[in-house]
Coordinates of C-alpha atoms in Angstrom, one line a residue:
M1 CA -97.3 -119.5 -16.9
D2 CA -99.6 -121.8 -15.0
D3 CA -102.1 -120.6 -12.4
G4 CA -100.4 -117.3 -12.1
R5 CA -97.0 -118.8 -11.6
V6 CA -94.0 -118.2 -14.0
V7 CA -92.1 -121.4 -14.7
I8 CA -88.8 -121.3 -16.5
D9 CA -87.0 -124.4 -17.7
I10 CA -83.3 -123.8 -17.4
D11 CA -81.1 -126.5 -18.8
A12 CA -77.5 -126.7 -19.6
N13 CA -78.0 -124.5 -22.6
G14 CA -77.5 -120.9 -21.2
S15 CA -78.8 -119.3 -24.4
Q16 CA -82.1 -121.0 -24.0
A17 CA -82.4 -119.7 -20.4
I18 CA -81.6 -116.2 -21.6
G19 CA -84.2 -116.5 -24.3
E20 CA -86.9 -117.7 -21.9
T21 CA -86.0 -114.8 -19.5
E22 CA -86.4 -112.3 -22.3
K23 CA -89.8 -113.7 -23.1
V24 CA -90.9 -113.3 -19.5
K25 CA -89.7 -109.8 -19.4
K26 CA -91.5 -108.9 -22.5
S27 CA -94.7 -110.5 -21.2
L28 CA -94.5 -108.8 -17.9
F29 CA -93.9 -105.3 -19.3
G30 CA -96.5 -105.6 -22.0
L31 CA -94.0 -106.0 -24.9
G32 CA -94.9 -109.5 -26.0
P33 CA -97.5 -110.6 -28.6
A34 CA -100.1 -111.3 -25.9
A35 CA -99.7 -107.9 -24.5
E36 CA -100.2 -106.3 -27.9
K37 CA -103.6 -107.9 -28.1
S38 CA -104.5 -106.8 -24.6
N39 CA -105.2 -103.4 -23.0
G40 CA -104.0 -104.7 -19.6
G41 CA -100.8 -106.3 -18.5
F42 CA -98.1 -105.2 -16.1
G43 CA -97.7 -102.0 -18.0
S44 CA -101.1 -100.9 -16.9
I45 CA -100.3 -101.9 -13.4
V46 CA -97.2 -99.8 -13.5
K47 CA -99.2 -96.8 -14.8
S48 CA -101.9 -97.4 -12.2
S49 CA -99.2 -97.5 -9.5
A50 CA -97.8 -94.2 -10.8
L51 CA -101.2 -92.6 -10.6
F52 CA -101.8 -94.0 -7.2
G53 CA -98.4 -92.6 -6.1
T54 CA -99.4 -89.1 -7.4
V55 CA -102.7 -89.2 -5.6
A56 CA -101.0 -90.5 -2.4
G57 CA -98.4 -87.8 -2.7
A58 CA -101.1 -85.1 -3.0
A59 CA -103.0 -86.6 0.0
M60 CA -99.8 -86.6 2.0
A61 CA -99.2 -83.0 1.2
V62 CA -102.7 -82.2 2.4
V63 CA -102.1 -84.1 5.6
T64 CA -98.8 -82.4 6.1
G65 CA -100.4 -79.0 5.6
G66 CA -102.9 -80.0 8.3
I67 CA -100.3 -81.0 10.7
N68 CA -98.4 -77.8 10.1
A69 CA -101.6 -75.8 10.7
M70 CA -102.0 -77.6 14.0
K71 CA -98.4 -76.9 15.0
S72 CA -98.9 -73.2 14.4
S73 CA -102.2 -73.1 16.4
L74 CA -100.7 -72.7 19.8
G75 CA -100.0 -69.0 19.3
G76 CA -103.6 -68.5 18.2
A77 CA -104.9 -70.5 21.2
V78 CA -102.9 -68.2 23.5
A79 CA -104.3 -65.1 21.7
R80 CA -107.8 -66.5 21.9
F81 CA -107.3 -67.4 25.6
D82 CA -106.1 -63.9 26.4
T83 CA -109.0 -62.3 24.4
L84 CA -111.6 -64.4 26.3
N85 CA -110.0 -63.4 29.6
A86 CA -109.3 -59.8 28.9
Y87 CA -112.5 -58.8 27.0
P88 CA -114.9 -59.2 29.9
K89 CA -112.6 -57.4 32.3
V90 CA -112.1 -54.5 29.9
M91 CA -115.8 -54.2 29.1
A92 CA -116.6 -54.3 32.8
Q93 CA -114.2 -51.4 33.5
M94 CA -115.9 -49.5 30.7
G95 CA -119.2 -49.8 32.5
Y96 CA -121.0 -52.6 30.7
S97 CA -123.0 -55.1 32.8
T98 CA -121.9 -58.7 33.3
D99 CA -125.1 -60.0 31.5
D100 CA -124.5 -57.7 28.6
V101 CA -120.9 -58.7 28.2
T102 CA -121.6 -62.5 28.6
K103 CA -124.3 -62.3 25.9
S104 CA -121.9 -60.4 23.6
V105 CA -119.2 -63.1 24.0
G106 CA -121.7 -65.8 22.9
I107 CA -122.6 -63.7 19.8
L108 CA -118.9 -63.3 18.9
K109 CA -118.0 -67.0 19.3
K110 CA -121.0 -67.9 17.1
G111 CA -120.0 -65.2 14.7
V112 CA -116.6 -66.7 13.8
D113 CA -117.8 -70.3 13.6
G114 CA -117.2 -71.6 10.1
L115 CA -115.5 -68.4 8.9
P116 CA -111.8 -67.5 8.3
T117 CA -112.2 -64.7 10.8
S118 CA -110.4 -64.9 14.1
L119 CA -112.2 -64.2 17.4
Q120 CA -109.5 -61.7 18.3
D121 CA -110.2 -59.5 15.2
L122 CA -114.0 -59.7 15.6
T123 CA -113.7 -58.8 19.3
K124 CA -111.6 -55.8 18.6
S125 CA -114.2 -54.6 16.1
A126 CA -117.0 -55.3 18.5
Q127 CA -115.4 -53.2 21.3
G128 CA -115.3 -50.2 19.0
F129 CA -118.9 -50.6 18.0
A130 CA -120.0 -51.2 21.6
I131 CA -118.6 -47.7 22.5
L132 CA -120.7 -46.2 19.7
E133 CA -123.9 -48.1 20.5
K134 CA -123.5 -48.0 24.3
S135 CA -124.1 -51.7 24.4
A136 CA -121.7 -54.7 24.3
T137 CA -124.4 -56.9 22.8
K138 CA -125.3 -54.4 20.1
G139 CA -121.6 -53.9 19.4
A140 CA -121.1 -57.6 18.9
E141 CA -124.2 -57.9 16.7
T142 CA -123.0 -55.0 14.5
A143 CA -119.4 -56.4 14.2
T144 CA -120.7 -59.8 13.3
A145 CA -123.3 -58.5 10.8
L146 CA -120.7 -56.3 9.0
N147 CA -118.1 -59.1 9.0
D148 CA -120.7 -61.4 7.4
A149 CA -121.8 -58.7 4.9
F150 CA -118.2 -58.1 3.7
L151 CA -117.4 -61.8 3.3
A152 CA -120.8 -62.4 1.6
S153 CA -119.7 -59.7 -0.9
G154 CA -116.4 -61.4 -1.5
A155 CA -114.3 -58.7 0.2
S156 CA -110.7 -59.4 1.1
A157 CA -109.4 -58.9 4.7
G158 CA -107.9 -55.6 3.6
D159 CA -111.1 -54.4 2.0
A160 CA -113.2 -55.5 5.0
S161 CA -110.9 -53.5 7.3
R162 CA -111.2 -50.4 5.1
G163 CA -114.9 -50.8 5.0
V164 CA -115.3 -51.2 8.7
E165 CA -113.3 -48.0 9.3
Q166 CA -115.5 -46.0 7.0
Y167 CA -118.7 -47.5 8.4
S168 CA -117.5 -46.8 12.0
Q169 CA -117.0 -43.1 11.1
M170 CA -120.5 -43.0 9.6
L171 CA -122.0 -44.6 12.7
A172 CA -120.1 -42.2 15.0
S173 CA -121.1 -39.1 13.2
G174 CA -124.6 -40.2 12.4
T175 CA -124.2 -38.9 8.8
V176 CA -123.1 -40.3 5.5
D177 CA -120.5 -38.8 3.2
L178 CA -119.7 -39.7 -0.4
Q179 CA -116.2 -41.1 0.3
S180 CA -117.5 -43.5 3.0
W181 CA -120.4 -44.6 0.8
R182 CA -118.1 -45.2 -2.2
T183 CA -115.9 -47.4 0.0
L184 CA -118.9 -49.4 1.0
Q185 CA -119.9 -49.8 -2.6
E186 CA -116.5 -51.1 -3.4
T187 CA -116.2 -53.5 -0.5
M188 CA -119.7 -54.8 0.0
P189 CA -121.7 -54.3 -3.2
Y190 CA -123.9 -57.4 -2.7
A191 CA -124.8 -56.6 0.9
L192 CA -125.4 -53.0 0.2
T193 CA -127.9 -53.9 -2.6
K194 CA -129.7 -56.3 -0.3
V195 CA -130.0 -53.6 2.4
A196 CA -131.3 -51.1 -0.2
N197 CA -133.9 -53.7 -1.4
S198 CA -135.1 -54.2 2.1
F199 CA -136.0 -50.5 2.2
G200 CA -138.0 -50.9 -1.0
L201 CA -135.4 -49.5 -3.3
T202 CA -134.8 -51.6 -6.4
G203 CA -133.2 -51.5 -9.8
K204 CA -129.7 -50.3 -10.9
S205 CA -130.1 -47.1 -8.9
A206 CA -130.9 -48.8 -5.6
E207 CA -127.6 -48.0 -3.9
R208 CA -127.6 -44.4 -5.1
D209 CA -131.2 -44.0 -3.9
L210 CA -130.3 -45.4 -0.5
Y211 CA -127.5 -42.9 -0.2
A212 CA -129.8 -40.1 -1.2
K213 CA -132.3 -41.0 1.5
L214 CA -129.5 -41.3 4.1
K215 CA -128.2 -37.9 3.0
A216 CA -131.7 -36.3 3.3
G217 CA -132.3 -37.9 6.7
Q218 CA -135.3 -40.0 5.4
I219 CA -133.4 -43.0 6.6
T220 CA -131.0 -42.6 9.6
V221 CA -127.6 -44.3 10.0
D222 CA -129.0 -46.1 13.1
Q223 CA -131.8 -47.5 11.0
L224 CA -129.3 -48.6 8.3
N225 CA -127.2 -50.3 11.0
Q226 CA -130.2 -52.1 12.4
R227 CA -131.1 -53.3 9.0
F228 CA -127.7 -54.9 8.6
V229 CA -128.2 -56.8 11.8
E230 CA -131.7 -57.9 10.8
L231 CA -130.5 -59.1 7.4
D232 CA -127.6 -61.1 8.9
G233 CA -129.8 -63.9 10.1
G234 CA -132.4 -65.9 8.3
V235 CA -132.2 -68.6 5.5
N236 CA -130.6 -66.3 3.0
G237 CA -129.0 -63.9 5.4
F238 CA -125.5 -62.5 5.3
A239 CA -124.3 -65.2 7.8
N240 CA -125.2 -68.1 5.5
T241 CA -124.0 -66.4 2.4
A242 CA -120.7 -65.5 4.0
R243 CA -120.1 -69.2 4.8
T244 CA -120.9 -70.2 1.3
A245 CA -118.8 -67.4 -0.3
S246 CA -115.7 -68.2 1.9
G247 CA -116.0 -71.9 1.3
G248 CA -113.1 -73.9 -0.2
I249 CA -109.9 -75.7 0.8
G250 CA -108.2 -72.6 2.2
T251 CA -111.2 -71.9 4.4
S252 CA -111.4 -75.6 5.4
F253 CA -107.7 -75.4 6.6
T254 CA -108.5 -72.2 8.5
N255 CA -111.6 -73.8 10.1
M256 CA -109.5 -76.8 11.0
K257 CA -106.9 -74.6 12.6
N258 CA -109.6 -72.6 14.4
A259 CA -111.0 -75.9 15.7
V260 CA -107.6 -76.8 17.0
V261 CA -107.2 -73.3 18.5
N262 CA -110.6 -73.7 20.3
G263 CA -109.6 -77.1 21.7
L264 CA -106.2 -75.8 22.9
T265 CA -107.9 -72.7 24.4
N266 CA -110.3 -75.0 26.3
M267 CA -107.3 -76.9 27.6
L268 CA -105.5 -73.8 28.6
T269 CA -108.6 -72.6 30.4
A270 CA -108.9 -75.9 32.3
I271 CA -105.2 -75.7 33.3
D272 CA -105.5 -72.0 34.3
N273 CA -108.5 -72.7 36.5
G274 CA -106.8 -75.7 38.1
L275 CA -103.8 -73.6 38.9
K276 CA -106.0 -70.9 40.4
N277 CA -107.8 -73.4 42.5
A278 CA -104.4 -74.7 43.7
G279 CA -103.5 -71.2 45.0
I280 CA -101.7 -69.7 42.0
V281 CA -103.5 -66.3 41.9
N282 CA -102.9 -65.5 38.2
G283 CA -103.0 -69.1 37.0
I284 CA -100.7 -69.8 34.0
A285 CA -99.6 -66.1 33.9
G286 CA -98.6 -66.4 37.5
I287 CA -96.4 -69.4 36.8
F288 CA -94.6 -67.5 34.1
D289 CA -94.2 -64.5 36.3
Q290 CA -92.6 -66.7 39.0
A291 CA -90.3 -68.2 36.4
K292 CA -89.3 -64.7 35.2
R293 CA -88.4 -63.6 38.7
A294 CA -86.3 -66.8 39.2
I295 CA -84.4 -66.1 35.9
I296 CA -83.7 -62.5 36.9

């Protein structure tokens, strides 16, 4: 071997050629004397290549997962598009002002940024709270604050849904019952403790003491709700904690998918507006309606 080149002298003696070839094979695969004295050699290269292959395979799986997430984003984009178009119309019909609704849309969009929560789910919750609070803006603030509070406490989607239902009943009646309170204790223990602390209640009995004050009317349900909204913002608020608690690869994939959904939604909006400007009254929906009539 000279300057990195393998030179084999092959003469008329075939056995000698075979012998030289065997020596080269042993040298290359780390089986020869030189390899025994060394920690390197071709064997290490093979092992490194195998490791690289494993890492590359894992990376490819991640990329493939990302591509699949993007492929499945069109349905989400359509749902988001419909939500953004339907929500203002529905809220206007329910008597809320344009300014109130516009502000609430901004709150909801910001509320789902960086979280595995869809705009559609948060908007549905906000509509319910808006009816209770007689304000689209306050409904959006409550829905966002509660969503952050549940996620900050590590609640699953199912737990959060159960907690929102019980909380809505409390807000609607203006009173607190033990069953609803126990559900909140199960689904948002961290957030509930923070709220209790904000009222000056500390120690192991903080949550029980908060319940007692709510039951006695010393703290109203409206005051409790406002405190959730206040504690949502700030450096150590529920919003920041929720984004930390829900961090990870799974959430990153969801966030990537949401980013694609947002981009596709913007594209659909641009196309829809273009069609409307061109005389298609209902935009994209109008095109599909025309196609449906043609098929029938």
